[in-house]
Amino acid sequence: MRKDFGAKPFLFPQPVMIIGTYDEKGKANAMNAAWGGIVGPDEIMIDLSSHKTTDNILLQKAFTVSMGDEEHMTACDYVGLVSANKEEDKMEKAGFTTTESAFVHAPIINELPVTLECRLVNVTDDTKFLGKIVNVSIDERVLGEDGELSLEKFSPITYDTVHYGYYRLGEKVGNAFKDGAALK
Ligand SMILES: Cc1cc2nc3c(=O)[nH]c(=O)nc-3n(C[C@H](O)[C@H](O)[C@H](O)COP(=O)(O)O)c2cc1C
């Protein structure tokens, strides 16, 4: 037997995206976003209602997306609870420091090791922000011996849309484009 839940946003693992933007004075901000993901090899789409972040994106036509990780889980949740419209010291309270991307006018959050640097392509239905990924920068401390991102060293968290928890990703269980060949 299966139980029906109706229309729900259940698709796991759901990313924890921390969006970085600059305001009109060049002040950095960050917010947490769940509704979105990769929609092409160099494209990302995020569903955003009205926030300081969306004002910033529309102004600068740029944003960054960093993955929330276990080490910074509390800060990542905090930037999803509090708006820069109400808290001037939001970034300081989160413990986030930033460096401007060399590719787009948007801040890289130094504490989060993996960042997609994006140019705004367009906004559809007033809420769906499509970004072109123009660069990905990764802190060397989470690179493996092959020079690529290592999920042994980096612990992104995933958002549980059922009970509102954050979970760490688990162990490697297989090899893509390979293990299925056993059934050919
Ligand atoms: C786990 C989590 C997921 C969220 N996902 C979204 C989202 O997908 N879209 C959205 O518009 N807001 C989302 N929010 C809410 C914003 O992060 C929140 O309103 C934030 O304070 C906006 O900050 P800002 O006004 O400084 O930009 C989420 C918050 C949390 C905690």
mmCIF file of C-alpha atoms and ligand atoms in Angstrom:
data_model
loop_
_atom_site.group_PDB
_atom_site.id
_atom_site.type_symbol
_atom_site.label_atom_id
_atom_site.label_comp_id
_atom_site.label_asym_id
_atom_site.label_seq_id
_atom_site.Cartn_x
_atom_site.Cartn_y
_atom_site.Cartn_z
ATOM 1 C CA MET A 1 0.000 0.000 0.000
ATOM 2 C CA ARG A 2 1.130 3.551 -0.737
ATOM 3 C CA LYS A 3 -0.162 6.669 1.031
ATOM 4 C CA ASP A 4 -1.001 9.798 -1.037
ATOM 5 C CA PHE A 5 0.272 13.169 0.228
ATOM 6 C CA GLY A 6 -1.089 15.462 -2.485
ATOM 7 C CA ALA A 7 1.035 18.178 -4.043
ATOM 8 C CA LYS A 8 4.160 18.455 -1.901
ATOM 9 C CA PRO A 9 7.691 19.683 -2.656
ATOM 10 C CA PHE A 10 9.209 16.302 -1.842
ATOM 11 C CA LEU A 11 12.395 15.613 -3.771
ATOM 12 C CA PHE A 12 15.477 14.531 -1.922
ATOM 13 C CA PRO A 13 18.215 15.373 -1.327
ATOM 14 C CA GLN A 14 17.009 18.980 -1.314
ATOM 15 C CA PRO A 15 19.910 21.441 -1.437
ATOM 16 C CA VAL A 16 20.548 24.111 1.179
ATOM 17 C CA MET A 17 21.519 27.050 -1.011
ATOM 18 C CA ILE A 18 22.999 30.152 0.560
ATOM 19 C CA ILE A 19 22.563 33.039 -1.858
ATOM 20 C CA GLY A 20 25.084 35.863 -1.670
ATOM 21 C CA THR A 21 24.327 39.354 -3.005
ATOM 22 C CA TYR A 22 25.441 42.973 -2.740
ATOM 23 C CA ASP A 23 23.075 45.851 -2.056
ATOM 24 C CA GLU A 24 23.262 49.312 -3.611
ATOM 25 C CA LYS A 25 26.033 50.340 -1.173
ATOM 26 C CA GLY A 26 28.103 47.217 -1.802
ATOM 27 C CA LYS A 27 27.054 45.642 1.493
ATOM 28 C CA ALA A 28 26.984 41.855 1.361
ATOM 29 C CA ASN A 29 23.965 39.775 2.315
ATOM 30 C CA ALA A 30 23.121 36.076 2.423
ATOM 31 C CA MET A 31 19.874 34.115 2.544
ATOM 32 C CA ASN A 32 18.906 30.462 2.682
ATOM 33 C CA ALA A 33 16.876 29.010 -0.211
ATOM 34 C CA ALA A 34 15.561 25.527 -0.744
ATOM 35 C CA TRP A 35 13.338 25.752 -3.794
ATOM 36 C CA GLY A 36 15.660 25.371 -6.688
ATOM 37 C CA GLY A 37 18.411 23.459 -8.351
ATOM 38 C CA ILE A 38 20.511 22.858 -11.402
ATOM 39 C CA VAL A 39 18.515 23.003 -14.651
ATOM 40 C CA GLY A 40 21.354 22.679 -17.172
ATOM 41 C CA PRO A 41 25.124 22.230 -17.292
ATOM 42 C CA ASP A 42 25.682 25.892 -16.461
ATOM 43 C CA GLU A 43 22.251 26.992 -15.242
ATOM 44 C CA ILE A 44 20.518 27.190 -11.880
ATOM 45 C CA MET A 45 16.944 28.234 -11.070
ATOM 46 C CA ILE A 46 15.667 29.341 -7.657
ATOM 47 C CA ASP A 47 12.130 30.251 -6.619
ATOM 48 C CA LEU A 48 12.304 33.391 -4.512
ATOM 49 C CA SER A 49 9.581 35.511 -2.976
ATOM 50 C CA SER A 50 10.370 39.136 -2.126
ATOM 51 C CA HIS A 51 13.470 39.614 0.058
ATOM 52 C CA LYS A 52 16.414 41.972 0.442
ATOM 53 C CA THR A 53 18.216 39.340 -1.627
ATOM 54 C CA THR A 54 15.809 39.646 -4.559
ATOM 55 C CA ASP A 55 16.092 43.449 -4.519
ATOM 56 C CA ASN A 56 19.863 42.969 -4.652
ATOM 57 C CA ILE A 57 19.774 40.415 -7.465
ATOM 58 C CA LEU A 58 17.524 42.601 -9.590
ATOM 59 C CA LEU A 59 19.842 45.558 -8.974
ATOM 60 C CA GLN A 60 23.174 43.816 -9.554
ATOM 61 C CA LYS A 61 22.023 41.116 -12.007
ATOM 62 C CA ALA A 62 24.301 38.739 -10.137
ATOM 63 C CA PHE A 63 24.388 36.364 -7.179
ATOM 64 C CA THR A 64 26.376 33.523 -5.727
ATOM 65 C CA VAL A 65 25.070 30.184 -4.491
ATOM 66 C CA SER A 66 27.064 28.376 -1.835
ATOM 67 C CA MET A 67 26.101 25.040 -0.383
ATOM 68 C CA GLY A 68 25.238 24.992 3.290
ATOM 69 C CA ASP A 69 27.492 22.601 5.175
ATOM 70 C CA GLU A 70 27.453 20.812 8.497
ATOM 71 C CA GLU A 71 30.085 23.071 10.035
ATOM 72 C CA HIS A 72 28.029 26.221 9.357
ATOM 73 C CA MET A 73 24.514 24.770 9.749
ATOM 74 C CA THR A 74 23.435 27.231 12.463
ATOM 75 C CA ALA A 75 24.612 30.246 10.462
ATOM 76 C CA CYS A 76 22.944 28.891 7.322
ATOM 77 C CA ASP A 77 19.640 28.536 9.169
ATOM 78 C CA TYR A 78 20.039 31.989 10.725
ATOM 79 C CA VAL A 79 20.320 33.709 7.339
ATOM 80 C CA GLY A 80 17.034 32.021 6.426
ATOM 81 C CA LEU A 81 15.280 33.309 9.532
ATOM 82 C CA VAL A 82 16.357 36.937 9.595
ATOM 83 C CA SER A 83 16.142 39.571 6.847
ATOM 84 C CA ALA A 84 18.815 42.155 6.168
ATOM 85 C CA ASN A 85 15.878 44.566 5.878
ATOM 86 C CA LYS A 86 15.468 44.216 9.653
ATOM 87 C CA GLU A 87 18.951 43.285 10.894
ATOM 88 C CA GLU A 88 21.823 45.517 9.731
ATOM 89 C CA ASP A 89 24.429 43.200 11.203
ATOM 90 C CA LYS A 90 23.010 40.013 9.717
ATOM 91 C CA MET A 91 26.295 38.860 8.171
ATOM 92 C CA GLU A 92 28.327 39.661 11.290
ATOM 93 C CA LYS A 93 25.813 37.802 13.469
ATOM 94 C CA ALA A 94 25.999 34.819 11.113
ATOM 95 C CA GLY A 95 29.790 34.917 11.367
ATOM 96 C CA PHE A 96 30.079 35.189 7.595
ATOM 97 C CA THR A 97 32.824 37.184 5.896
ATOM 98 C CA THR A 98 32.971 37.762 2.142
ATOM 99 C CA THR A 99 35.219 38.372 -0.843
ATOM 100 C CA GLU A 100 33.916 39.718 -4.148
ATOM 101 C CA SER A 101 33.747 37.203 -6.977
ATOM 102 C CA ALA A 102 36.235 37.901 -9.759
ATOM 103 C CA PHE A 103 33.508 37.017 -12.281
ATOM 104 C CA VAL A 104 30.277 38.678 -11.119
ATOM 105 C CA HIS A 105 29.410 41.518 -8.754
ATOM 106 C CA ALA A 106 28.372 39.250 -5.908
ATOM 107 C CA PRO A 107 30.050 38.125 -2.684
ATOM 108 C CA ILE A 108 31.655 34.756 -2.030
ATOM 109 C CA ILE A 109 31.087 33.696 1.571
ATOM 110 C CA ASN A 110 34.568 32.782 2.727
ATOM 111 C CA GLU A 111 33.404 30.270 5.322
ATOM 112 C CA LEU A 112 31.406 28.134 2.831
ATOM 113 C CA PRO A 113 33.858 26.192 0.669
ATOM 114 C CA VAL A 114 31.895 25.675 -2.561
ATOM 115 C CA THR A 115 30.399 28.601 -4.481
ATOM 116 C CA LEU A 116 28.602 28.938 -7.807
ATOM 117 C CA GLU A 117 29.090 32.446 -9.196
ATOM 118 C CA CYS A 118 26.080 33.410 -11.286
ATOM 119 C CA ARG A 119 24.838 36.069 -13.649
ATOM 120 C CA LEU A 120 21.076 36.695 -13.661
ATOM 121 C CA VAL A 121 19.584 35.570 -16.977
ATOM 122 C CA ASN A 122 15.915 36.338 -16.328
ATOM 123 C CA VAL A 123 13.037 36.115 -13.882
ATOM 124 C CA THR A 124 9.848 34.307 -14.853
ATOM 125 C CA ASP A 125 6.483 34.333 -13.037
ATOM 126 C CA ASP A 126 8.005 37.100 -10.827
ATOM 127 C CA THR A 127 9.684 34.453 -8.664
ATOM 128 C CA LYS A 128 11.785 32.059 -10.723
ATOM 129 C CA PHE A 129 15.316 33.406 -10.939
ATOM 130 C CA LEU A 130 17.401 31.793 -13.657
ATOM 131 C CA GLY A 131 21.147 32.196 -13.283
ATOM 132 C CA LYS A 132 24.005 31.319 -15.601
ATOM 133 C CA ILE A 133 26.876 29.779 -13.689
ATOM 134 C CA VAL A 134 29.949 31.637 -14.920
ATOM 135 C CA ASN A 135 32.405 30.159 -12.431
ATOM 136 C CA VAL A 136 32.598 27.729 -9.553
ATOM 137 C CA SER A 137 35.210 28.393 -6.897
ATOM 138 C CA ILE A 138 36.150 25.815 -4.300
ATOM 139 C CA ASP A 139 38.302 26.195 -1.207
ATOM 140 C CA GLU A 140 41.371 23.999 -1.585
ATOM 141 C CA ARG A 141 40.755 22.441 1.795
ATOM 142 C CA VAL A 142 37.891 20.369 0.329
ATOM 143 C CA LEU A 143 39.765 19.248 -2.797
ATOM 144 C CA GLY A 144 40.914 15.662 -3.090
ATOM 145 C CA GLU A 145 44.228 14.380 -4.413
ATOM 146 C CA ASP A 146 42.814 14.544 -7.958
ATOM 147 C CA GLY A 147 42.282 18.308 -7.548
ATOM 148 C CA GLU A 148 38.475 17.959 -7.692
ATOM 149 C CA LEU A 149 35.830 18.493 -5.011
ATOM 150 C CA SER A 150 35.917 15.632 -2.532
ATOM 151 C CA LEU A 151 32.727 14.631 -0.744
ATOM 152 C CA GLU A 152 34.994 12.875 1.748
ATOM 153 C CA LYS A 153 36.223 16.327 2.810
ATOM 154 C CA PHE A 154 33.135 18.466 2.238
ATOM 155 C CA SER A 155 29.892 17.838 4.163
ATOM 156 C CA PRO A 156 26.984 19.604 2.457
ATOM 157 C CA ILE A 157 23.696 19.416 4.309
ATOM 158 C CA THR A 158 20.320 18.601 2.839
ATOM 159 C CA TYR A 159 16.982 20.067 3.877
ATOM 160 C CA ASP A 160 14.180 17.765 4.994
ATOM 161 C CA THR A 161 10.962 19.330 3.706
ATOM 162 C CA VAL A 162 8.849 16.868 5.732
ATOM 163 C CA HIS A 163 10.075 17.546 9.286
ATOM 164 C CA TYR A 164 12.223 20.633 8.583
ATOM 165 C CA GLY A 165 15.472 19.018 9.591
ATOM 166 C CA TYR A 166 18.951 19.347 8.160
ATOM 167 C CA TYR A 167 20.745 16.107 7.375
ATOM 168 C CA ARG A 168 24.282 15.323 6.325
ATOM 169 C CA LEU A 169 24.835 13.315 3.164
ATOM 170 C CA GLY A 170 25.776 9.693 3.697
ATOM 171 C CA GLU A 171 28.437 7.318 2.450
ATOM 172 C CA LYS A 172 29.253 6.624 -1.178
ATOM 173 C CA VAL A 173 27.189 3.623 -2.317
ATOM 174 C CA GLY A 174 28.046 3.243 -5.991
ATOM 175 C CA ASN A 175 29.422 4.541 -9.255
ATOM 176 C CA ALA A 176 27.261 6.453 -11.747
ATOM 177 C CA PHE A 177 27.290 5.385 -15.422
ATOM 178 C CA LYS A 178 28.911 2.141 -14.293
ATOM 179 C CA ASP A 179 27.030 0.066 -11.739
ATOM 180 C CA GLY A 180 23.871 -0.079 -13.868
ATOM 181 C CA ALA A 181 25.892 -1.779 -16.614
ATOM 182 C CA ALA A 182 25.720 -4.965 -14.566
ATOM 183 C CA LEU A 183 22.083 -5.308 -15.725
ATOM 184 C CA LYS A 184 22.756 -4.762 -19.433
HETATM 185 C C1 LIG B 1 15.446 26.158 5.210
HETATM 186 C C2 LIG B 1 14.981 27.435 4.567
HETATM 187 C C3 LIG B 1 14.652 27.457 3.231
HETATM 188 C C4 LIG B 1 14.199 28.627 2.608
HETATM 189 N N1 LIG B 1 13.909 28.582 1.276
HETATM 190 C C5 LIG B 1 13.450 29.706 0.666
HETATM 191 C C6 LIG B 1 13.158 29.672 -0.736
HETATM 192 O O1 LIG B 1 13.361 28.660 -1.424
HETATM 193 N N2 LIG B 1 12.656 30.802 -1.284
HETATM 194 C C7 LIG B 1 12.424 31.937 -0.573
HETATM 195 O O2 LIG B 1 11.958 32.935 -1.136
HETATM 196 N N3 LIG B 1 12.735 32.009 0.766
HETATM 197 C C8 LIG B 1 13.242 30.917 1.386
HETATM 198 N N4 LIG B 1 13.573 30.964 2.724
HETATM 199 C C9 LIG B 1 13.347 32.213 3.486
HETATM 200 C C10 LIG B 1 14.477 33.267 3.364
HETATM 201 O O3 LIG B 1 15.765 32.678 3.522
HETATM 202 C C11 LIG B 1 14.281 34.354 4.452
HETATM 203 O O4 LIG B 1 13.050 35.028 4.232
HETATM 204 C C12 LIG B 1 15.428 35.332 4.605
HETATM 205 O O5 LIG B 1 15.285 36.013 5.827
HETATM 206 C C13 LIG B 1 15.552 36.387 3.494
HETATM 207 O O6 LIG B 1 16.639 37.219 3.800
HETATM 208 P P1 LIG B 1 16.888 38.640 3.132
HETATM 209 O O7 LIG B 1 15.609 39.461 3.264
HETATM 210 O O8 LIG B 1 18.019 39.244 3.947
HETATM 211 O O9 LIG B 1 17.257 38.414 1.719
HETATM 212 C C14 LIG B 1 14.053 29.813 3.368
HETATM 213 C C15 LIG B 1 14.411 29.811 4.720
HETATM 214 C C16 LIG B 1 14.869 28.632 5.323
HETATM 215 C C17 LIG B 1 15.246 28.629 6.785
#
